Coordinates of C-alpha atoms in Angstrom, one line a residue:
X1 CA -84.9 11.9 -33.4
X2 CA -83.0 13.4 -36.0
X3 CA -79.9 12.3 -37.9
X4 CA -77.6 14.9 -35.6
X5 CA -78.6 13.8 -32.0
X6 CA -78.7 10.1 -33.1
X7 CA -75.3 10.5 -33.9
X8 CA -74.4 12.4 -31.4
X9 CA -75.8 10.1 -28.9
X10 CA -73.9 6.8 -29.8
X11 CA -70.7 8.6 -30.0
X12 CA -71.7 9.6 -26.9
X13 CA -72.0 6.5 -25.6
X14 CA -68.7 5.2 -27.2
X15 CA -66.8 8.2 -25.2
X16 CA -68.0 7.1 -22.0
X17 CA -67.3 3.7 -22.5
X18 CA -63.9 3.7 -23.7
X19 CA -63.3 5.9 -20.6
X20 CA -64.8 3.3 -18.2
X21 CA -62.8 0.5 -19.2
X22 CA -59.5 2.7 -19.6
X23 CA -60.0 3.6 -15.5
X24 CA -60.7 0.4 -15.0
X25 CA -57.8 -1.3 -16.5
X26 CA -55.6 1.8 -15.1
X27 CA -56.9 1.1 -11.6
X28 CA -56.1 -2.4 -11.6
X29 CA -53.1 -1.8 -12.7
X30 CA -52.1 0.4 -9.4
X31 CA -54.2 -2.6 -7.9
X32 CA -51.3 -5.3 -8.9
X33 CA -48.7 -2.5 -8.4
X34 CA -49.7 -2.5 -5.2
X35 CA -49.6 -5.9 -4.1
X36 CA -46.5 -6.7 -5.7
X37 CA -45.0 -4.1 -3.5
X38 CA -46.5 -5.2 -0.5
X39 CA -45.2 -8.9 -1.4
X40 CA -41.8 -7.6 -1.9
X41 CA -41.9 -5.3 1.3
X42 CA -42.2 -8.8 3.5
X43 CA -38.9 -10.2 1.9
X44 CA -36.8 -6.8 1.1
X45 CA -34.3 -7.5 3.5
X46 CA -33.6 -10.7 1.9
X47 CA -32.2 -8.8 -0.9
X48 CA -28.5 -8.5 -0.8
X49 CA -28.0 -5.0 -2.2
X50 CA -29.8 -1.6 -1.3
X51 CA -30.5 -1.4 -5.2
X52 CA -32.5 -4.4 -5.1
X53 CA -34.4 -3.8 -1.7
X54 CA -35.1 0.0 -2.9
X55 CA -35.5 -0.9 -6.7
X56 CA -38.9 -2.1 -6.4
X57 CA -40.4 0.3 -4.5
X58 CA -39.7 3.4 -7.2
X59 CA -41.0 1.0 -9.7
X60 CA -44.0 1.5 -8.3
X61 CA -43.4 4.9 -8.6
X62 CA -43.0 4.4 -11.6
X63 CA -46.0 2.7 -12.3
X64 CA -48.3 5.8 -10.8
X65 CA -46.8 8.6 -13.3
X66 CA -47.0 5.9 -16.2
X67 CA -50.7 5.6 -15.3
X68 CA -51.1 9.0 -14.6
X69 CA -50.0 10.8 -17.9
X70 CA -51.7 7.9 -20.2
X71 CA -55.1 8.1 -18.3
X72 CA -54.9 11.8 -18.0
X73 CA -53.4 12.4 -21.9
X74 CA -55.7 9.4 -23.7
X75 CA -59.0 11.1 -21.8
X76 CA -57.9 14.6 -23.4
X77 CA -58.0 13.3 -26.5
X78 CA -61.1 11.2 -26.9
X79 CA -62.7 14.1 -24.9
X80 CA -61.6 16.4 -27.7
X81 CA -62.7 13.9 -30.9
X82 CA -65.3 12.9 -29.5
X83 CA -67.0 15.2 -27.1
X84 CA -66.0 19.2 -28.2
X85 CA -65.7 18.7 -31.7
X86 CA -69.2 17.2 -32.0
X87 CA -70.8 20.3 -29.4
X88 CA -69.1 22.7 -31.5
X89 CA -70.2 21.0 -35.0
X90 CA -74.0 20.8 -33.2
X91 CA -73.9 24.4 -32.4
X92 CA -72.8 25.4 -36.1
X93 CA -75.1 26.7 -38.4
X94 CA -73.5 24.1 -41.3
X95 CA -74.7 20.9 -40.5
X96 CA -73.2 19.4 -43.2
X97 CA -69.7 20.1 -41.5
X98 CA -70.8 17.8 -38.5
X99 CA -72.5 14.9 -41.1
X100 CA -68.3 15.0 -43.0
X101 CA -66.9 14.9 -39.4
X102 CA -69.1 12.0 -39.0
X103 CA -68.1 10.3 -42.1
X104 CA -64.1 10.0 -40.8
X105 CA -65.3 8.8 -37.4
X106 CA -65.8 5.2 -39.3
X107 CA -65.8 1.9 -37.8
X108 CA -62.1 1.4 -38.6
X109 CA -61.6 4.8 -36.8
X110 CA -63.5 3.1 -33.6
X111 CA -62.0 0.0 -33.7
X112 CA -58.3 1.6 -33.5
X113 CA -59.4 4.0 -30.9
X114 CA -61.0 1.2 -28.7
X115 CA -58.1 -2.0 -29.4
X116 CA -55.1 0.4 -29.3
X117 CA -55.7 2.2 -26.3
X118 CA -56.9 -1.0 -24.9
X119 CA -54.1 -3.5 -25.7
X120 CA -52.0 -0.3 -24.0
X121 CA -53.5 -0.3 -20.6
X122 CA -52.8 -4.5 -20.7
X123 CA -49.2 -3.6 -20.8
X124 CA -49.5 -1.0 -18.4
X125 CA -51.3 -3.8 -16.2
X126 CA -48.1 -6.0 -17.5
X127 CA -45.4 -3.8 -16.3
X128 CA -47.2 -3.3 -12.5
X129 CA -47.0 -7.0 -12.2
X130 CA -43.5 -6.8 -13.3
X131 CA -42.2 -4.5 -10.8
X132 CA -40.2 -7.0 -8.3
X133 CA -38.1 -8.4 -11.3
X134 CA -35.9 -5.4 -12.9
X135 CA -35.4 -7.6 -16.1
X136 CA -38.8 -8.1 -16.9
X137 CA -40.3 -4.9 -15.5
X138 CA -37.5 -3.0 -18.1
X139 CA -39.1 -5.6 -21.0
X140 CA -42.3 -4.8 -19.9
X141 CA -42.1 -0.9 -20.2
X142 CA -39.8 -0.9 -22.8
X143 CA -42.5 -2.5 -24.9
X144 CA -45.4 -0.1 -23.4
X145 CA -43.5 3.0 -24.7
X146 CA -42.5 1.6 -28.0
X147 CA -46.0 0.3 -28.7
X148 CA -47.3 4.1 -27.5
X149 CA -44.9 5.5 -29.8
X150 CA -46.0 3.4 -33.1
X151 CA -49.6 3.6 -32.2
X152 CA -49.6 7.5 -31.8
X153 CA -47.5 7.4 -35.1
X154 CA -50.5 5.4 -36.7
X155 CA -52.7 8.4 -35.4
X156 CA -50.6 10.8 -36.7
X157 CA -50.2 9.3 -40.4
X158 CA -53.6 7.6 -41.0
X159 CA -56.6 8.4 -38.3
X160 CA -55.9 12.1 -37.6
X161 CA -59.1 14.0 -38.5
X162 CA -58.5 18.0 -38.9
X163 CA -60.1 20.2 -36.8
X164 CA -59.5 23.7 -37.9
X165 CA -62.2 25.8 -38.8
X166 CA -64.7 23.6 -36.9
X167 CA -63.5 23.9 -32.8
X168 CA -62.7 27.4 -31.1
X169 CA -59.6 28.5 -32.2
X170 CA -58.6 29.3 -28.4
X171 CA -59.4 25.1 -27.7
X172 CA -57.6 23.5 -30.7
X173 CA -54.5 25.7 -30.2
X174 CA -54.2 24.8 -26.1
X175 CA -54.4 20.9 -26.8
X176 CA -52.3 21.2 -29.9
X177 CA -52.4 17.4 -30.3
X178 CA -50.5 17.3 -33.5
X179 CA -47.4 18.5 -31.7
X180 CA -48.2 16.2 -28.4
X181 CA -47.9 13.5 -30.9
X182 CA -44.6 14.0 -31.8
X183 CA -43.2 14.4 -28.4
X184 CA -45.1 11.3 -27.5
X185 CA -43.4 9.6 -30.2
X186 CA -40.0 11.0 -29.8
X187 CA -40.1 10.8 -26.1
X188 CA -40.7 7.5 -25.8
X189 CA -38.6 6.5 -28.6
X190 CA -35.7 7.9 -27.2
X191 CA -36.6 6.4 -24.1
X192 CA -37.0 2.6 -24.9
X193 CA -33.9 2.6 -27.0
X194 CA -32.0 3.7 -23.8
X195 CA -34.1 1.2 -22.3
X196 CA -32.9 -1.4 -24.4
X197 CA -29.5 -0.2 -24.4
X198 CA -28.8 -1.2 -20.4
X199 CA -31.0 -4.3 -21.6
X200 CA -28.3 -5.3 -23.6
X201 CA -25.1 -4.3 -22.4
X202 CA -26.0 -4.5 -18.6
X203 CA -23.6 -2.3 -17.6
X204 CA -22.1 -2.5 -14.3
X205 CA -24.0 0.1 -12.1
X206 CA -24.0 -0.7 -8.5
X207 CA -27.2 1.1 -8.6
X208 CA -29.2 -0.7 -11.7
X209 CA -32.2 -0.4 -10.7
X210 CA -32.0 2.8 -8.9
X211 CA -30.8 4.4 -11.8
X212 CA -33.3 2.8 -14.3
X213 CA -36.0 4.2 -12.1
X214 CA -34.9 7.7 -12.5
X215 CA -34.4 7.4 -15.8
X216 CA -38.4 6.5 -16.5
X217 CA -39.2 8.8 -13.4
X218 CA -37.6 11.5 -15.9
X219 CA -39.4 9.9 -19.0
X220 CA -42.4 10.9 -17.6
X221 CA -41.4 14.5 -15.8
X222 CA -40.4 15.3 -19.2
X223 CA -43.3 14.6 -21.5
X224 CA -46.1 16.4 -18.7
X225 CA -43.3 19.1 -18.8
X226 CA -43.2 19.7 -22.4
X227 CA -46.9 18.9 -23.0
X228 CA -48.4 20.4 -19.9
X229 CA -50.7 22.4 -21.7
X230 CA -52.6 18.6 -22.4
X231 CA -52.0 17.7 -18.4
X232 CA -53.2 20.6 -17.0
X233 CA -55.0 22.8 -19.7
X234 CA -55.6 26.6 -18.9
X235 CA -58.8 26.8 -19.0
X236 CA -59.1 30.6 -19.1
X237 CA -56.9 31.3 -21.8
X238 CA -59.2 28.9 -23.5
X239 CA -62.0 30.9 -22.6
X240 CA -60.4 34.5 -23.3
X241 CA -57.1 35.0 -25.3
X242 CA -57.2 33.6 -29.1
X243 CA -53.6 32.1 -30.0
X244 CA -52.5 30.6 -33.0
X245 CA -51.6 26.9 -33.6
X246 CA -52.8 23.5 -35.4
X247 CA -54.4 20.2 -34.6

């Protein structure tokens, strides 16, 4: 077995299972967001307000786009690094351009990859047992998206490893993760500050929770609008119509 396919293999190997733990954490995280939901269903009309008796229940709505976007947008990417990059390196002539690839793909590289995203889907699984109690489920989530936030800032600054020249032009520019990044970062930012803002003040809504809700409802709308070329790629203009863009 040559150098090439070695390597290949184990990263390989790594791809798939970072991708089996994140579904696994990510479905027992709709797992407790389910049964807290079903717990609170048996006592909602002890609750004296509609906010509270309703509040829950788009948490957990809540709790399904969360898990949707950073499955969906943390699978893009290590599909990308990890998968396409190494098929089109393979399939080059210079070999030498896939053994440099390999040689930023270093243990601190896998490390990062495999905590980070790791210690995020154990918040995710924090916030979906959080979602009866509006105070802790707003603590919860406000510390998800600033963690997501500092992490992809990490990527950004230290671990991203340039593309161009080596992937199909038509590939890198679709999933244009340099600017997902930063409206990742931004959008979650932005997000937990407001977060931390009714934290703090708790103003006097008669709809909290309601409102709170459709604020991270909104969070979420927002960032697969703006990045849905990552959420649902287009696969033909992949294919057929070169564009311009960076990694």
């Amino acid at each position: 077995m040559n150098r090439e396919v070695f390597f290949e293999s184990q990263l390989k190997n790594i791809h798939d299972s970072q991708k089996w733990m994140w579904a696994i954490l990510a479905g027992f995280s709709v797992f407790t967001a389910i049964k807290k939901i079903l717990e609170h269903h048996k006592s909602a009309n002890v609750f004296p307000s509609l906010d509270e008796q309703i509040g829950p229940y788009l948490f957990f709505l809540v709790v399904l786009t969360v898990v949707y976007r950073f499955y969906v947008a943390d699978s893009r990417i290590l599909d990308y690094y990890y998968d396409s990059v190494l098929k089109s390196l393979n399939n080059s002539q210079d070999k030498q351009l896939f053994l440099d690839y390999l040689a930023k793909l270093d243990r601190s590289q896998f490390f990062f990859d495999a905590t980070g995203r790791v210690v995020q889907y154990f918040l995710i699984v924090f916030v979906a047992s959080n979602i009866a109690s509006y105070r802790d489920f707003t603590i919860s989530i406000t510390l998800l998206l600033i963690f997501n936030a500092i992490y992809s800032r990490m990527i950004c600054s230290t671990f991203q490893i340039k593309t161009e020249g080596i992937v199909d032009e038509n590939i890198r520019t679709e999933m244009n993760f340099g600017k997902a990044r930063k409206i990742w970062i931004y959008n979650n930012l932005s997000f937990a500050i407001i977060l931390t803002a009714l934290l703090s003040f708790q103003p006097p809504f008669a709809l909290l929770q309601t409102s709170t809700a459709l604020l991270l409802l909104a969070n979420s709308v927002l960032d697969i609008f703006l990045l849905n070329n990552v959420y649902l790629p287009d696969y033909k203009r992949m294919n057929q119509t070169p564009t311009d863009g960076s990694s």
